[in-house]
Coordinates of N, CA and C in Angstrom, one line a residue:
M1 N -5.4 19.3 2.3 CA -4.6 18.1 2.8 C -3.3 18.6 3.3
P2 N -2.8 18.1 4.4 CA -1.4 18.5 4.8 C -0.4 18.1 3.8
H3 N 0.7 18.9 3.7 CA 1.7 18.6 2.7 C 2.7 17.6 3.3
H4 N 2.9 16.5 2.6 CA 3.8 15.4 3.1 C 4.6 15.1 1.9
S5 N 5.7 15.8 1.7 CA 6.5 15.6 0.5 C 7.2 14.2 0.4
D6 N 7.4 13.6 1.6 CA 8.0 12.3 1.6 C 7.0 11.2 1.3
A7 N 5.7 11.4 1.3 CA 4.7 10.4 1.0 C 4.7 10.2 -0.5
S8 N 4.4 9.0 -0.9 CA 4.3 8.7 -2.4 C 3.2 9.6 -3.0
P9 N 3.5 10.2 -4.2 CA 2.5 11.0 -4.9 C 1.2 10.2 -5.2
W10 N 1.4 8.9 -5.5 CA 0.3 8.0 -5.8 C -0.6 7.9 -4.6
V11 N 0.0 7.7 -3.4 CA -0.8 7.6 -2.2 C -1.5 9.0 -1.8
R12 N -0.7 10.1 -2.0 CA -1.3 11.4 -1.7 C -2.5 11.6 -2.6
R13 N -2.4 11.2 -3.9 CA -3.4 11.5 -4.9 C -4.7 10.8 -4.5
F14 N -4.7 9.6 -4.0 CA -5.9 8.8 -3.7 C -6.3 8.8 -2.2
A15 N -5.5 9.4 -1.4 CA -5.8 9.5 0.1 C -7.2 10.0 0.3
P16 N -7.7 11.1 -0.4 CA -9.0 11.6 -0.1 C -10.2 10.6 -0.3
L17 N -9.9 9.5 -1.0 CA -11.0 8.5 -1.3 C -11.2 7.6 -0.1
V18 N -10.3 7.6 0.9 CA -10.5 6.8 2.1 C -11.6 7.4 2.9
P19 N -12.6 6.6 3.2 CA -13.7 7.1 4.0 C -13.3 7.9 5.2
R20 N -13.8 9.1 5.4 CA -13.4 10.1 6.4 C -13.4 9.4 7.8
G21 N -12.3 9.5 8.5 CA -12.2 9.1 9.9 C -12.0 7.6 10.0
G22 N -12.0 6.8 8.9 CA -11.9 5.4 9.0 C -10.5 4.9 9.3
P23 N -10.3 3.8 9.9 CA -9.0 3.3 10.2 C -8.2 3.0 9.0
V24 N -6.9 3.3 9.0 CA -6.0 3.0 7.9 C -4.9 2.1 8.4
L25 N -4.5 1.2 7.5 CA -3.4 0.3 7.8 C -2.3 0.6 6.8
D26 N -1.1 0.7 7.2 CA 0.1 0.9 6.4 C 0.9 -0.4 6.5
V27 N 0.9 -1.2 5.5 CA 1.6 -2.5 5.5 C 3.1 -2.2 5.1
A28 N 4.0 -2.8 5.9 CA 5.4 -2.5 5.7 C 5.7 -1.0 5.7
C29 N 5.3 -0.5 6.9 CA 5.3 1.0 7.0 C 6.6 1.7 7.1
G30 N 7.7 0.9 7.3 CA 9.0 1.6 7.3 C 9.1 2.7 8.3
E31 N 9.6 3.9 7.9 CA 9.7 5.0 8.8 C 8.4 5.7 9.1
G32 N 7.3 5.3 8.5 CA 6.0 5.8 8.8 C 5.5 7.0 8.0
R33 N 6.1 7.2 6.8 CA 5.7 8.4 6.0 C 4.2 8.4 5.7
H34 N 3.6 7.2 5.4 CA 2.1 7.2 5.1 C 1.3 7.1 6.4
C35 N 1.9 6.6 7.5 CA 1.2 6.7 8.8 C 1.0 8.1 9.2
R36 N 2.0 8.9 9.0 CA 1.9 10.4 9.3 C 0.9 11.1 8.5
L37 N 0.9 10.8 7.2 CA 0.0 11.4 6.2 C -1.4 11.2 6.7
F38 N -1.8 9.9 6.9 CA -3.2 9.6 7.3 C -3.5 10.1 8.7
R39 N -2.6 10.0 9.6 CA -2.8 10.6 10.9 C -3.2 12.0 10.8
D40 N -2.4 12.8 10.0 CA -2.7 14.2 9.8 C -4.0 14.5 9.1
L41 N -4.6 13.4 8.4 CA -5.9 13.5 7.8 C -7.0 13.0 8.8
D42 N -6.6 12.9 10.0 CA -7.6 12.5 11.1 C -8.1 11.1 11.0
H43 N -7.2 10.2 10.5 CA -7.6 8.8 10.5 C -6.8 8.1 11.7
P44 N -7.5 7.1 12.4 CA -6.7 6.3 13.2 C -5.8 5.4 12.4
V45 N -4.6 5.2 12.7 CA -3.6 4.6 11.8 C -2.9 3.4 12.6
T46 N -2.8 2.3 11.8 CA -2.0 1.2 12.3 C -0.9 1.0 11.3
G47 N 0.3 0.9 11.8 CA 1.5 0.6 10.9 C 2.1 -0.7 11.3
I48 N 2.4 -1.6 10.4 CA 3.0 -2.9 10.6 C 4.3 -3.0 9.8
D49 N 5.3 -3.5 10.5 CA 6.6 -3.8 9.8 C 7.4 -4.7 10.7
R50 N 8.3 -5.3 10.0 CA 9.2 -6.3 10.7 C 10.0 -5.6 11.9
D51 N 10.5 -4.3 11.6 CA 11.2 -3.6 12.5 C 10.6 -2.2 12.6
I52 N 10.0 -1.9 13.7 CA 9.3 -0.6 13.9 C 10.2 0.4 14.7
A53 N 11.4 0.0 15.0 CA 12.3 0.9 15.8 C 12.5 2.3 15.2
D54 N 12.6 2.3 13.9 CA 12.8 3.6 13.2 C 11.5 4.3 12.7
T55 N 10.4 3.7 13.1 CA 9.1 4.3 12.6 C 8.8 5.5 13.4
R56 N 8.6 6.6 12.7 CA 8.2 7.9 13.4 C 6.8 8.2 13.0
A57 N 5.9 7.8 13.9 CA 4.5 8.1 13.7 C 3.7 8.2 15.0
D58 N 4.0 9.3 15.7 CA 3.3 9.5 17.0 C 1.8 9.3 16.8
G59 N 1.2 8.7 17.7 CA -0.3 8.5 17.7 C -0.7 7.3 16.9
A60 N 0.2 6.6 16.2 CA -0.2 5.5 15.4 C 0.0 4.2 16.3
E61 N -0.9 3.2 16.0 CA -0.7 1.9 16.6 C 0.4 1.2 15.8
L62 N 1.5 0.9 16.4 CA 2.6 0.2 15.6 C 2.8 -1.2 16.0
I63 N 2.8 -2.1 15.1 CA 2.9 -3.5 15.3 C 4.2 -4.0 14.7
G64 N 5.1 -4.6 15.5 CA 6.3 -5.2 15.0 C 6.0 -6.7 14.7
A65 N 6.1 -7.1 13.4 CA 5.8 -8.4 13.1 C 6.4 -8.8 11.7
D66 N 7.0 -9.9 11.7 CA 7.6 -10.4 10.4 C 6.5 -11.2 9.7
M67 N 5.9 -10.5 8.7 CA 4.7 -11.1 8.0 C 5.1 -12.2 7.1
E68 N 6.4 -12.4 6.9 CA 6.9 -13.5 6.0 C 7.2 -14.8 6.6
T69 N 6.9 -14.9 7.9 CA 7.2 -16.1 8.7 C 5.9 -16.9 8.8
D70 N 6.1 -18.0 9.5 CA 4.9 -18.9 9.7 C 3.9 -18.2 10.5
A71 N 4.3 -17.2 11.4 CA 3.3 -16.5 12.2 C 2.3 -15.7 11.3
G72 N 2.8 -15.2 10.2 CA 2.0 -14.6 9.2 C 1.3 -13.3 9.6
W73 N 0.0 -13.2 9.2 CA -0.7 -12.0 9.4 C -1.3 -11.8 10.8
P74 N -0.9 -10.8 11.5 CA -1.3 -10.7 12.9 C -2.6 -9.9 13.1
L75 N -3.3 -9.5 12.0 CA -4.4 -8.7 12.1 C -5.7 -9.4 11.7
A76 N -5.7 -10.7 11.8 CA -6.9 -11.5 11.4 C -8.1 -10.9 12.1
G77 N -9.2 -10.7 11.4 CA -10.5 -10.3 11.9 C -10.6 -8.8 11.9
R78 N -9.6 -8.0 11.7 CA -9.7 -6.6 11.7 C -9.9 -6.1 10.3
Q79 N -10.6 -5.0 10.1 CA -10.8 -4.4 8.8 C -10.5 -2.9 8.9
F80 N -10.1 -2.4 7.7 CA -9.6 -1.0 7.6 C -10.3 -0.3 6.4
A81 N -10.6 1.0 6.6 CA -11.2 1.8 5.6 C -10.1 2.1 4.5
G82 N -8.9 2.0 4.8 CA -7.8 2.3 3.8 C -6.7 1.3 4.2
I83 N -6.1 0.8 3.1 CA -4.9 -0.1 3.3 C -3.9 0.5 2.3
I84 N -2.7 0.8 2.8 CA -1.6 1.3 2.0 C -0.5 0.3 1.9
V85 N 0.0 0.0 0.7 CA 1.2 -0.8 0.6 C 2.1 -0.2 -0.4
T86 N 3.3 0.2 -0.1 CA 4.3 0.7 -1.0 C 5.6 0.0 -0.9
N87 N 6.3 -0.3 -2.0 CA 7.6 -0.8 -2.1 C 7.7 -2.1 -1.3
Y88 N 6.6 -3.0 -1.4 CA 6.6 -4.2 -0.6 C 5.8 -5.2 -1.4
L89 N 6.2 -6.4 -1.5 CA 5.5 -7.5 -2.1 C 5.8 -8.8 -1.4
W90 N 4.8 -9.4 -0.8 CA 4.9 -10.8 -0.3 C 3.5 -11.4 -0.7
R91 N 3.6 -12.1 -1.8 CA 2.3 -12.6 -2.4 C 1.4 -13.4 -1.4
P92 N 2.0 -14.2 -0.5 CA 1.1 -15.0 0.4 C 0.2 -14.0 1.3
L93 N 0.5 -12.8 1.4 CA -0.3 -11.8 2.2 C -1.4 -11.2 1.4
L94 N -1.4 -11.3 0.1 CA -2.5 -10.6 -0.7 C -3.9 -11.0 -0.3
P95 N -4.2 -12.3 -0.1 CA -5.5 -12.6 0.4 C -5.9 -12.0 1.8
A96 N -4.9 -11.9 2.7 CA -5.2 -11.3 4.0 C -5.4 -9.8 3.9
I97 N -4.7 -9.2 3.0 CA -4.8 -7.8 2.7 C -6.3 -7.5 2.2
R98 N -6.7 -8.3 1.2 CA -8.0 -8.2 0.7 C -9.1 -8.4 1.8
A99 N -8.9 -9.4 2.6 CA -9.9 -9.7 3.7 C -9.9 -8.6 4.7
A100 N -8.8 -7.8 4.8 CA -8.8 -6.7 5.8 C -9.4 -5.4 5.3
L101 N -9.8 -5.4 4.0 CA -10.3 -4.2 3.4 C -11.8 -4.2 3.7
A102 N -12.2 -3.2 4.4 CA -13.6 -3.0 4.8 C -14.5 -2.7 3.6
P103 N -15.8 -3.0 3.7 CA -16.7 -2.5 2.7 C -16.5 -1.0 2.4
D104 N -16.4 -0.7 1.2 CA -16.2 0.7 0.7 C -14.7 1.2 1.1
G105 N -13.9 0.2 1.5 CA -12.5 0.6 1.8 C -11.7 0.7 0.6
V106 N -10.6 1.5 0.7 CA -9.7 1.8 -0.4 C -8.4 1.1 -0.3
L107 N -7.9 0.4 -1.3 CA -6.6 -0.2 -1.3 C -5.7 0.7 -2.2
I108 N -4.6 1.2 -1.7 CA -3.7 1.9 -2.5 C -2.4 1.2 -2.5
Y109 N -1.9 0.6 -3.6 CA -0.8 -0.3 -3.6 C 0.1 0.2 -4.7
E110 N 1.4 0.2 -4.4 CA 2.5 0.6 -5.4 C 3.8 -0.1 -5.0
T111 N 4.3 -0.9 -6.0 CA 5.5 -1.5 -5.8 C 6.2 -1.8 -7.1
F112 N 7.3 -2.5 -7.0 CA 8.2 -2.8 -8.2 C 7.6 -3.9 -9.1
A113 N 7.9 -3.8 -10.4 CA 7.4 -4.8 -11.3 C 8.5 -5.3 -12.2
H114 N 8.2 -6.4 -12.9 CA 9.2 -7.0 -13.8 C 9.7 -5.9 -14.7
G115 N 11.0 -6.0 -15.0 CA 11.7 -5.0 -15.8 C 12.5 -4.0 -14.9
N116 N 12.2 -4.0 -13.6 CA 12.9 -3.2 -12.7 C 14.4 -3.6 -12.5
E117 N 14.7 -4.9 -12.8 CA 16.0 -5.4 -12.7 C 17.0 -4.6 -13.6
A118 N 16.5 -4.0 -14.6 CA 17.4 -3.1 -15.5 C 17.8 -1.8 -14.8
F119 N 17.1 -1.5 -13.7 CA 17.4 -0.2 -13.0 C 18.0 -0.4 -11.7
G120 N 18.0 -1.6 -11.1 CA 18.5 -1.9 -9.8 C 17.7 -2.8 -9.0
R121 N 17.8 -2.6 -7.7 CA 17.0 -3.5 -6.7 C 15.6 -3.0 -6.6
P122 N 14.7 -3.9 -6.4 CA 14.9 -5.4 -6.3 C 15.0 -6.0 -7.7
R123 N 15.8 -7.0 -7.8 CA 16.0 -7.8 -9.0 C 15.3 -9.2 -9.0
N124 N 15.1 -9.7 -7.8 CA 14.6 -11.0 -7.5 C 13.1 -11.0 -8.0
P125 N 12.8 -11.9 -9.0 CA 11.4 -12.0 -9.4 C 10.4 -12.3 -8.4
D126 N 10.8 -12.8 -7.2 CA 9.9 -13.0 -6.1 C 9.3 -11.7 -5.6
F127 N 10.0 -10.6 -5.8 CA 9.6 -9.3 -5.3 C 9.2 -8.3 -6.4
L128 N 9.0 -8.9 -7.6 CA 8.6 -8.0 -8.8 C 7.2 -8.5 -9.3
L129 N 6.3 -7.6 -9.4 CA 5.0 -7.9 -10.0 C 5.0 -8.3 -11.4
A130 N 4.3 -9.3 -11.8 CA 4.1 -9.6 -13.3 C 3.2 -8.6 -13.9
P131 N 3.2 -8.4 -15.2 CA 2.2 -7.5 -15.8 C 0.8 -7.9 -15.4
G132 N 0.0 -6.9 -15.0 CA -1.4 -7.1 -14.6 C -1.6 -7.8 -13.3
E133 N -0.5 -8.1 -12.6 CA -0.7 -8.9 -11.3 C -1.6 -8.2 -10.3
L134 N -1.4 -6.9 -10.2 CA -2.3 -6.2 -9.2 C -3.7 -6.1 -9.7
L135 N -3.9 -6.0 -11.0 CA -5.3 -6.1 -11.5 C -5.9 -7.4 -11.1
Q136 N -5.2 -8.5 -11.3 CA -5.7 -9.8 -11.0 C -6.0 -9.9 -9.5
A137 N -5.0 -9.4 -8.6 CA -5.2 -9.5 -7.2 C -6.4 -8.7 -6.7
C138 N -6.8 -7.7 -7.5 CA -7.9 -6.8 -7.1 C -9.2 -7.2 -7.9
S139 N -9.2 -8.3 -8.5 CA -10.4 -8.8 -9.2 C -11.6 -8.7 -8.2
G140 N -12.7 -8.1 -8.7 CA -13.9 -8.0 -7.9 C -14.0 -6.7 -7.1
L141 N -12.9 -5.9 -7.1 CA -12.9 -4.6 -6.6 C -13.2 -3.6 -7.7
T142 N -13.6 -2.4 -7.3 CA -13.7 -1.3 -8.3 C -12.4 -0.6 -8.5
I143 N -11.9 -0.7 -9.7 CA -10.6 -0.1 -10.0 C -10.7 1.3 -10.3
V144 N -10.1 2.2 -9.5 CA -10.2 3.6 -9.7 C -9.1 4.1 -10.6
A145 N -7.9 3.5 -10.5 CA -6.7 3.8 -11.3 C -5.7 2.7 -11.3
Y146 N -5.0 2.5 -12.4 CA -4.0 1.5 -12.5 C -2.9 2.0 -13.4
E147 N -1.7 1.7 -13.1 CA -0.5 2.1 -13.9 C 0.5 1.0 -13.8
H148 N 1.2 0.8 -14.9 CA 2.4 -0.1 -15.0 C 3.4 0.5 -15.9
G149 N 4.5 0.9 -15.5 CA 5.5 1.4 -16.4 C 6.7 1.9 -15.6
I150 N 7.5 2.7 -16.4 CA 8.8 3.2 -15.8 C 8.5 4.5 -15.1
R151 N 8.9 4.6 -13.9 CA 8.7 5.8 -13.1 C 10.0 6.6 -13.0
D152 N 10.0 7.9 -13.4 CA 11.1 8.8 -13.3 C 12.4 8.3 -13.9
G153 N 12.3 7.4 -14.9 CA 13.5 6.8 -15.5 C 14.3 6.0 -14.6
R154 N 13.8 5.6 -13.4 CA 14.6 5.0 -12.4 C 14.1 3.6 -11.9
A155 N 12.9 3.3 -12.2 CA 12.3 2.1 -11.7 C 11.1 1.7 -12.5
V156 N 10.8 0.4 -12.6 CA 9.5 -0.1 -13.2 C 8.6 -0.4 -12.0
I157 N 7.4 0.2 -12.0 CA 6.5 0.0 -10.9 C 5.1 -0.3 -11.5
Q158 N 4.3 -0.9 -10.6 CA 2.9 -1.1 -10.9 C 2.2 -0.6 -9.7
R159 N 1.1 0.1 -10.0 CA 0.3 0.7 -8.9 C -1.2 0.7 -9.2
I160 N -1.9 0.6 -8.1 CA -3.4 0.5 -8.2 C -4.1 1.2 -7.1
C161 N -5.2 1.8 -7.4 CA -6.1 2.2 -6.3 C -7.4 1.5 -6.6
A162 N -8.0 0.8 -5.7 CA -9.2 0.0 -5.8 C -10.1 0.2 -4.6
V163 N -11.4 0.1 -4.8 CA -12.4 0.2 -3.8 C -13.2 -1.1 -3.6
N164 N -13.4 -1.4 -2.4 CA -14.2 -2.6 -2.1 C -15.7 -2.2 -2.1
G165 N -16.2 -2.0 -3.3 CA -17.6 -1.6 -3.5 C -17.6 -0.7 -4.7
P166 N -18.7 0.0 -4.9 CA -18.8 0.9 -6.0 C -17.9 2.1 -6.0
G167 N -17.5 2.5 -4.8 CA -16.5 3.6 -4.7 C -17.1 4.9 -5.2
P168 N -16.2 5.8 -5.7 CA -16.7 7.1 -6.1 C -17.6 7.1 -7.3
F169 N -17.8 6.0 -7.9 CA -18.6 5.9 -9.1 C -20.0 5.6 -8.9
A170 N -20.4 5.4 -7.6 CA -21.8 5.0 -7.3 C -22.7 6.1 -7.7
L171 N -23.8 5.7 -8.3 CA -24.9 6.7 -8.8 C -25.9 6.9 -7.6
S172 N -26.3 8.1 -7.4 CA -27.3 8.3 -6.3 C -28.6 8.5 -6.9

C-alpha cells in the first residue's frame, strides 16, 4: 500500500478491506488526504465537502456541497464500496451514508466523542458522539472493529469499521 503519512492510521489500517477497484466516497474530504490514499490504491474516488477549493486530489470527482443545509445529500441513488468519514459529524446524514454503502461495502468512520471538551475543540455536544453511538448507527452491519477512548492524550474519539454484509468473516 502506498505510504500516506497524512492519512488517518485507522483509515489506512482498514483500507485493504474495501473491495478492490470499487468506488470510494470521502465525506467532508477537506484537503483530500483520504481521496489521495484511495486513488493511489486504484479506486475511483469521490470527495465531498462544503469548500473544495483547497482539496488536492487529482483524478478524484470533487463535489462542493453544504450537506448541512436543506439541500442535504447530493448523492442520492449512488452507492460506494467504501465510505470514509473522519473528523465530521452531522447526524441527519447518517441514514444517507448508510444508504450509500453498497453490498459488501466498508464504512470507516472516525470522529470526536463526548469527553473531548476537556481537550479542546469541538466542544459542542452536537458534534460529539455519545458512547456507543457509532455502534448504534451501524446496527445491522458487520462490525470489524470499534474503539472509543482517548487518542494520543489529545482527544476523545470514537471510530468504527463496518461492512454491509458478512465482510472478511464469511465462511467459504
